[in-house]
Coordinates of N, CA and C in Angstrom, one line a residue:
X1 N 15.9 -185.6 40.1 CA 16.4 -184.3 40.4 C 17.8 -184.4 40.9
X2 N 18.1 -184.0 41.9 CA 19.3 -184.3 42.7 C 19.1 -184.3 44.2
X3 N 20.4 -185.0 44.6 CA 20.3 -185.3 45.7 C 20.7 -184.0 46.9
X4 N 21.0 -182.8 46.2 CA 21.3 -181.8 47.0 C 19.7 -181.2 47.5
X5 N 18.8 -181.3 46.4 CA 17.8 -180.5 46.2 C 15.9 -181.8 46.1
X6 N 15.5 -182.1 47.4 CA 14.5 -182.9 47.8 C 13.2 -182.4 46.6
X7 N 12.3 -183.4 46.7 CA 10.8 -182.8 45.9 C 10.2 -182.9 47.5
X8 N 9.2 -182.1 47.2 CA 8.6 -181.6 48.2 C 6.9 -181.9 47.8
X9 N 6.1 -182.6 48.1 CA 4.7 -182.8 47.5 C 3.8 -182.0 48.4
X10 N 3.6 -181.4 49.9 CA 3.8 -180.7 50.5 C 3.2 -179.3 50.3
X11 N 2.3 -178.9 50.0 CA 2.2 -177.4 49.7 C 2.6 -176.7 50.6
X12 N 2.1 -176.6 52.0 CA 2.5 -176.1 52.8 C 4.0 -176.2 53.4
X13 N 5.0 -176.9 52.8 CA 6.1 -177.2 53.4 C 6.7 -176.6 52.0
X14 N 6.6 -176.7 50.8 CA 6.8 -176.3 49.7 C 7.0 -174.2 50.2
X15 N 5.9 -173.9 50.1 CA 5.8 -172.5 49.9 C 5.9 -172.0 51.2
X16 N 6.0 -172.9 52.6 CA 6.4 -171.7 53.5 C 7.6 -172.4 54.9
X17 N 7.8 -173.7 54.3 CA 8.9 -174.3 54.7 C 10.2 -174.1 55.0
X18 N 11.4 -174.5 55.6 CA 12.6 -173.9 55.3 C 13.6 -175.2 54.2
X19 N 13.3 -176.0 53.7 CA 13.6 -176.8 52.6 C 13.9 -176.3 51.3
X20 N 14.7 -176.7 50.8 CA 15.3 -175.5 49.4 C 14.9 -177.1 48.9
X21 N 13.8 -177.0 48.1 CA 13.2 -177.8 47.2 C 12.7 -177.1 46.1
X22 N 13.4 -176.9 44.6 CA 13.6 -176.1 43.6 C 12.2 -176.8 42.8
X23 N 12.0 -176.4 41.7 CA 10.8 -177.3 41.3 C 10.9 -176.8 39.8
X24 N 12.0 -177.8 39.0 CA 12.9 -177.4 38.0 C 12.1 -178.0 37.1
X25 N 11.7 -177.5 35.7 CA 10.7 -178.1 34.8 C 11.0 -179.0 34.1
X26 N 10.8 -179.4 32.9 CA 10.6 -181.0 32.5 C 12.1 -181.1 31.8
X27 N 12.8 -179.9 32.0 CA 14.1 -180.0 30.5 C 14.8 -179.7 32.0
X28 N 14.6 -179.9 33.7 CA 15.6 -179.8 34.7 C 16.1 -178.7 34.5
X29 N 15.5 -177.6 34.3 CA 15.5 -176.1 34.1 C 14.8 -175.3 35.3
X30 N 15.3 -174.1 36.0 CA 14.9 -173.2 36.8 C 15.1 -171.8 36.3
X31 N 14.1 -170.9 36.0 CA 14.6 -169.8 35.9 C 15.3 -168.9 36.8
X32 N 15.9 -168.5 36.5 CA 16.9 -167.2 37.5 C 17.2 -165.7 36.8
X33 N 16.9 -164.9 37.8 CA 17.0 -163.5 37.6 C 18.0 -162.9 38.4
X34 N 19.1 -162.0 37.9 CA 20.0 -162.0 38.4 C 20.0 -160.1 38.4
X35 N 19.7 -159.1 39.8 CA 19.8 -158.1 39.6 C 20.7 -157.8 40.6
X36 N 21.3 -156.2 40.2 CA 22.5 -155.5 40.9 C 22.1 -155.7 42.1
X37 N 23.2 -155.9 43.1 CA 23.3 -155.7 44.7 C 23.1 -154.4 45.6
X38 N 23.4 -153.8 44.5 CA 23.9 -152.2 45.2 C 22.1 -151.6 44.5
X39 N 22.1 -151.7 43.6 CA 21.4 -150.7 42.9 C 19.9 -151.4 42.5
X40 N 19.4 -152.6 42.4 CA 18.3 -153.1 42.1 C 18.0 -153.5 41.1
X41 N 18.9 -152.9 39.9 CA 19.1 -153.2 38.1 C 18.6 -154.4 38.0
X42 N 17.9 -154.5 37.2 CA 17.9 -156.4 36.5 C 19.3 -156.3 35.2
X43 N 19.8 -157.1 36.3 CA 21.1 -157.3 35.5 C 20.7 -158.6 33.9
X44 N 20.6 -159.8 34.3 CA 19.7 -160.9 33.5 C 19.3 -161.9 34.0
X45 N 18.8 -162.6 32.5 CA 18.1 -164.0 33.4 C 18.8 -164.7 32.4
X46 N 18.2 -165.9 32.8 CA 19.2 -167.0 32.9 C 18.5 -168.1 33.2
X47 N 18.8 -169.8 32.7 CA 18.4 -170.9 33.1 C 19.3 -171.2 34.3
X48 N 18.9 -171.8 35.1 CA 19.8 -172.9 36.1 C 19.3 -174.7 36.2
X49 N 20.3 -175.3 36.3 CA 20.0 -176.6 36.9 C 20.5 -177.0 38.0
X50 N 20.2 -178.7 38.2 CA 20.2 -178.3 39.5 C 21.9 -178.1 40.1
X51 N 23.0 -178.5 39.0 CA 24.2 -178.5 39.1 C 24.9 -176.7 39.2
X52 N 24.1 -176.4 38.5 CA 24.1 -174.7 38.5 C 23.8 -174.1 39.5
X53 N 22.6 -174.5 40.2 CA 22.2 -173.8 41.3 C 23.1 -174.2 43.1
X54 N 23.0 -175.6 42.7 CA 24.0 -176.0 44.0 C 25.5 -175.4 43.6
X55 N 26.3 -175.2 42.9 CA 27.8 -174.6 42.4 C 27.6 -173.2 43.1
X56 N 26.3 -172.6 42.7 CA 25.8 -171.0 42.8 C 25.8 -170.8 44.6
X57 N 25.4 -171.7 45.1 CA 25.1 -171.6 46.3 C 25.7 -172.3 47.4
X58 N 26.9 -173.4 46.8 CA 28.2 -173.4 47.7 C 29.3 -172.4 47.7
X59 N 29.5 -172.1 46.3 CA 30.7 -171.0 45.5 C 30.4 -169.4 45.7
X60 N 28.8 -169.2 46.0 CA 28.8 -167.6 46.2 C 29.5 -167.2 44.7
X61 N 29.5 -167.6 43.7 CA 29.7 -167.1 42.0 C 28.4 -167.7 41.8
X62 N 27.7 -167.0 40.7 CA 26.9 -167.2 40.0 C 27.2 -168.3 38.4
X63 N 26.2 -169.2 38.8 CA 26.7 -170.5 37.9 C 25.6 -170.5 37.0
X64 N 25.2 -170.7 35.5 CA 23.9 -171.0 34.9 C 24.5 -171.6 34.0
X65 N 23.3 -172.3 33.0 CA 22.8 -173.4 32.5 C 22.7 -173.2 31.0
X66 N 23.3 -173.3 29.9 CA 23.7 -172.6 28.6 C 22.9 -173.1 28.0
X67 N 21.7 -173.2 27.4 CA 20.5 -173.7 26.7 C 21.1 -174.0 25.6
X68 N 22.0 -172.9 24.6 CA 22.7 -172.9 23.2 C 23.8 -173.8 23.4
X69 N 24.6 -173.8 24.2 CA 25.8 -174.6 24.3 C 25.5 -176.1 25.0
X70 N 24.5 -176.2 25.9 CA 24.1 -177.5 26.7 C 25.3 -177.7 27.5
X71 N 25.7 -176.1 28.3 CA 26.8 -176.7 29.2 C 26.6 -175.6 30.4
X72 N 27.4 -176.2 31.6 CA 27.6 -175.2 32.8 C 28.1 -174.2 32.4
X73 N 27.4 -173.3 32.9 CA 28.4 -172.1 32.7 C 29.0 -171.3 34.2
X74 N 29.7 -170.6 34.5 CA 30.2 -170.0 35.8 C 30.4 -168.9 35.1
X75 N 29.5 -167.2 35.4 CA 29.7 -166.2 35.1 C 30.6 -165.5 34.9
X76 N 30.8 -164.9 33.9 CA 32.6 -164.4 33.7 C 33.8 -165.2 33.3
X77 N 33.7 -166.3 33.7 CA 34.9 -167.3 33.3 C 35.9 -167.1 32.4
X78 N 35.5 -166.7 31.1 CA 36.0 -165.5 30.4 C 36.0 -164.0 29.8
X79 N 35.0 -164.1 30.5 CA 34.5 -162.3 30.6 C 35.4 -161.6 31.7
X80 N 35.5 -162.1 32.7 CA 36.0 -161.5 33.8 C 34.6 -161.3 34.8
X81 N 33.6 -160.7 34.2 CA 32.2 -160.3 34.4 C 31.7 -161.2 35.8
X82 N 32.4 -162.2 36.4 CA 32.1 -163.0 37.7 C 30.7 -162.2 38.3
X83 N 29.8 -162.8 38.9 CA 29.1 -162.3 39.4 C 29.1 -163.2 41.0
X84 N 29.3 -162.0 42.2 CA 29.4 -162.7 43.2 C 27.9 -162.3 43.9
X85 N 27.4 -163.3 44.4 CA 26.3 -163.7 45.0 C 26.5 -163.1 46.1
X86 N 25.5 -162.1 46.4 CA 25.3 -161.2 47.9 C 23.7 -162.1 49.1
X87 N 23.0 -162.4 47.7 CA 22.0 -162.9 48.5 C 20.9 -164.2 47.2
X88 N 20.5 -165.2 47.8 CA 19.5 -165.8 47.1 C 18.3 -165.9 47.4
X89 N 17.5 -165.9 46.5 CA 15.9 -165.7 47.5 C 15.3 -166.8 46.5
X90 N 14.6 -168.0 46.6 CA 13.4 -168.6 45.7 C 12.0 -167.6 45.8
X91 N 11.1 -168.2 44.7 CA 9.7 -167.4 44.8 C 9.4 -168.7 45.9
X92 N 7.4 -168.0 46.0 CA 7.1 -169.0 47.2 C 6.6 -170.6 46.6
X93 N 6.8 -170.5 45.2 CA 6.6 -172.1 44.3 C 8.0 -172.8 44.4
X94 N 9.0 -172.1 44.2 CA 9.9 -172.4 44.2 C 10.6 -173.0 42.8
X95 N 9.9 -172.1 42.0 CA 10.2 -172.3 40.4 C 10.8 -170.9 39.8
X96 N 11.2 -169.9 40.6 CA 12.2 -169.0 40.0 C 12.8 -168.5 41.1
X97 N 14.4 -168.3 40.9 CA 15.8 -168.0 41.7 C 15.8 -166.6 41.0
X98 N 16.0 -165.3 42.2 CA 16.5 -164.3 42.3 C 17.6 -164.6 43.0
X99 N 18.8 -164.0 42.2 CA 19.5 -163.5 42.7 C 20.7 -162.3 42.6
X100 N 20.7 -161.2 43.8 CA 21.4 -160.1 43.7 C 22.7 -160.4 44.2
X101 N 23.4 -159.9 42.9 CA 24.7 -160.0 42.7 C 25.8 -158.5 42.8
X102 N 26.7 -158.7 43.0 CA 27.6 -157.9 42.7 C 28.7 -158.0 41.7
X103 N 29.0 -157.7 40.6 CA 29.2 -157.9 39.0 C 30.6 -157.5 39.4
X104 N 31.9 -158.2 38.5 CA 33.1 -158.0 39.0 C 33.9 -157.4 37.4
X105 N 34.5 -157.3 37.2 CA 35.3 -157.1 35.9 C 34.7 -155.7 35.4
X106 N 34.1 -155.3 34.5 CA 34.1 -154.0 34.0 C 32.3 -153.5 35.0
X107 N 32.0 -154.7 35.3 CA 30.4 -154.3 35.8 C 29.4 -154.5 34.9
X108 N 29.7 -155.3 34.0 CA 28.6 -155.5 32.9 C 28.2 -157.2 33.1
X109 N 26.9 -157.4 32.3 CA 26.4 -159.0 32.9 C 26.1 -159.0 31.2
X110 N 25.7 -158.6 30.4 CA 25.2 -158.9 29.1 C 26.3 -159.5 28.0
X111 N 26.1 -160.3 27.3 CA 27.3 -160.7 26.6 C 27.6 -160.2 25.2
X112 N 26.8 -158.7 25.0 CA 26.9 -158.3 23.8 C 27.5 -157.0 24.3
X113 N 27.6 -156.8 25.4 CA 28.7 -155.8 25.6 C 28.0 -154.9 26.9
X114 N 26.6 -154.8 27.4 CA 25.8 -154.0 27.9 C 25.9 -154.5 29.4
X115 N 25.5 -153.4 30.1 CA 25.9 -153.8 31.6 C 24.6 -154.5 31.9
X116 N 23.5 -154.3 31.3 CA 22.5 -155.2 31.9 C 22.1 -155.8 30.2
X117 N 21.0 -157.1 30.2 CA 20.8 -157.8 28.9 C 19.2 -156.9 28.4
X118 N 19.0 -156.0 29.4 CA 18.1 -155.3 29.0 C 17.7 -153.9 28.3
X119 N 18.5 -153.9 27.6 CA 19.3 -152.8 27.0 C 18.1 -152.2 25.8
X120 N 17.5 -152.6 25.7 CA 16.4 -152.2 24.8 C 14.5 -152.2 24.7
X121 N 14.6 -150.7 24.2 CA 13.1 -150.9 24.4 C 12.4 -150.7 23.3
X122 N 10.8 -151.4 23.5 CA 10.2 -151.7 22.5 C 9.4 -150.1 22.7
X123 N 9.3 -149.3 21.7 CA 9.0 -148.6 21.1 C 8.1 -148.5 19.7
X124 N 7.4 -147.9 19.8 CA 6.0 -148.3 18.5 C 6.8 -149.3 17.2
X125 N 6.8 -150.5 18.2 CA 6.5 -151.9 17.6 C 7.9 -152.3 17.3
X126 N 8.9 -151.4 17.6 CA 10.4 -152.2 17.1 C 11.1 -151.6 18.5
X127 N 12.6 -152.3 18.7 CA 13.6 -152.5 19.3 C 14.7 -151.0 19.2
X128 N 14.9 -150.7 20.5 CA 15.1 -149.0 20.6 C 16.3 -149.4 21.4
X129 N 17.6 -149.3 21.3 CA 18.7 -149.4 21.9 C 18.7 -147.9 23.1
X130 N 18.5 -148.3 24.0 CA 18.3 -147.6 25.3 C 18.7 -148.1 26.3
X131 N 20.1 -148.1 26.6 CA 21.5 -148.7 27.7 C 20.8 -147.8 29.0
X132 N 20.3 -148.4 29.7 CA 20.2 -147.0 31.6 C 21.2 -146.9 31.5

């Protein structure tokens, strides 16, 4: 793992502990959900590792884990799109990172142009472009 981030064997110190012991899957992957600060939106999700998640949570910017590129990424970097971290919460397994953000640059988090990556709904059986 890393040294920032302990394993915990532990159930009870695991799920109701105060130990940030992440419990990243076999590819050192965490999922992360990243929704508006202000407003509740699921902005997106996202992988983290553990280098992503510790950056995320010394930096207060939102850092993930580029599955396609196999690189760090820091939100915005060239979007402008920064996403500053208002608050982090783990679930009680400690295998998925919420976090509510406040989105900087135009207010969009999606990389195809949309303010959220959720931009579409399934509608009798296909894909319905429906921006909130």
């Amino acid at each position: 793992m890393s040294e920032r981030f302990p394993t915990l064997t532990d159930t009870h110190a695991l799920e109701r502990g105060e130990t940030i012991a992440p419990r990243f899957d076999d590819n050192g992957l965490i999922a992360a959900i990243a929704t508006h600060a202000d407003t509740g939106e699921v902005l997106m999700f996202a992988w983290m590792n553990a280098q992503a998640l510790d950056l995320t949570l010394k930096t207060g910017k939102a850092h993930y884990w580029s599955r396609s590129r196999q690189e760090l990424w820091l939100k915005g970097e060239t979007s402008g799109q920064v996403q500053l971290v208002v608050e982090t919460r783990i679930d009680c397994d400690q295998d998925c990172v919420w976090i509510k953000v406040r989105p900087q640059g135009d207010g969009g988090a999606c990389h195809v142009g949309f303010r959220s990556c959720f931009y579409r709904v399934v509608e009798d059986g296909k894909l319905v472009e429906r921006p909130e």
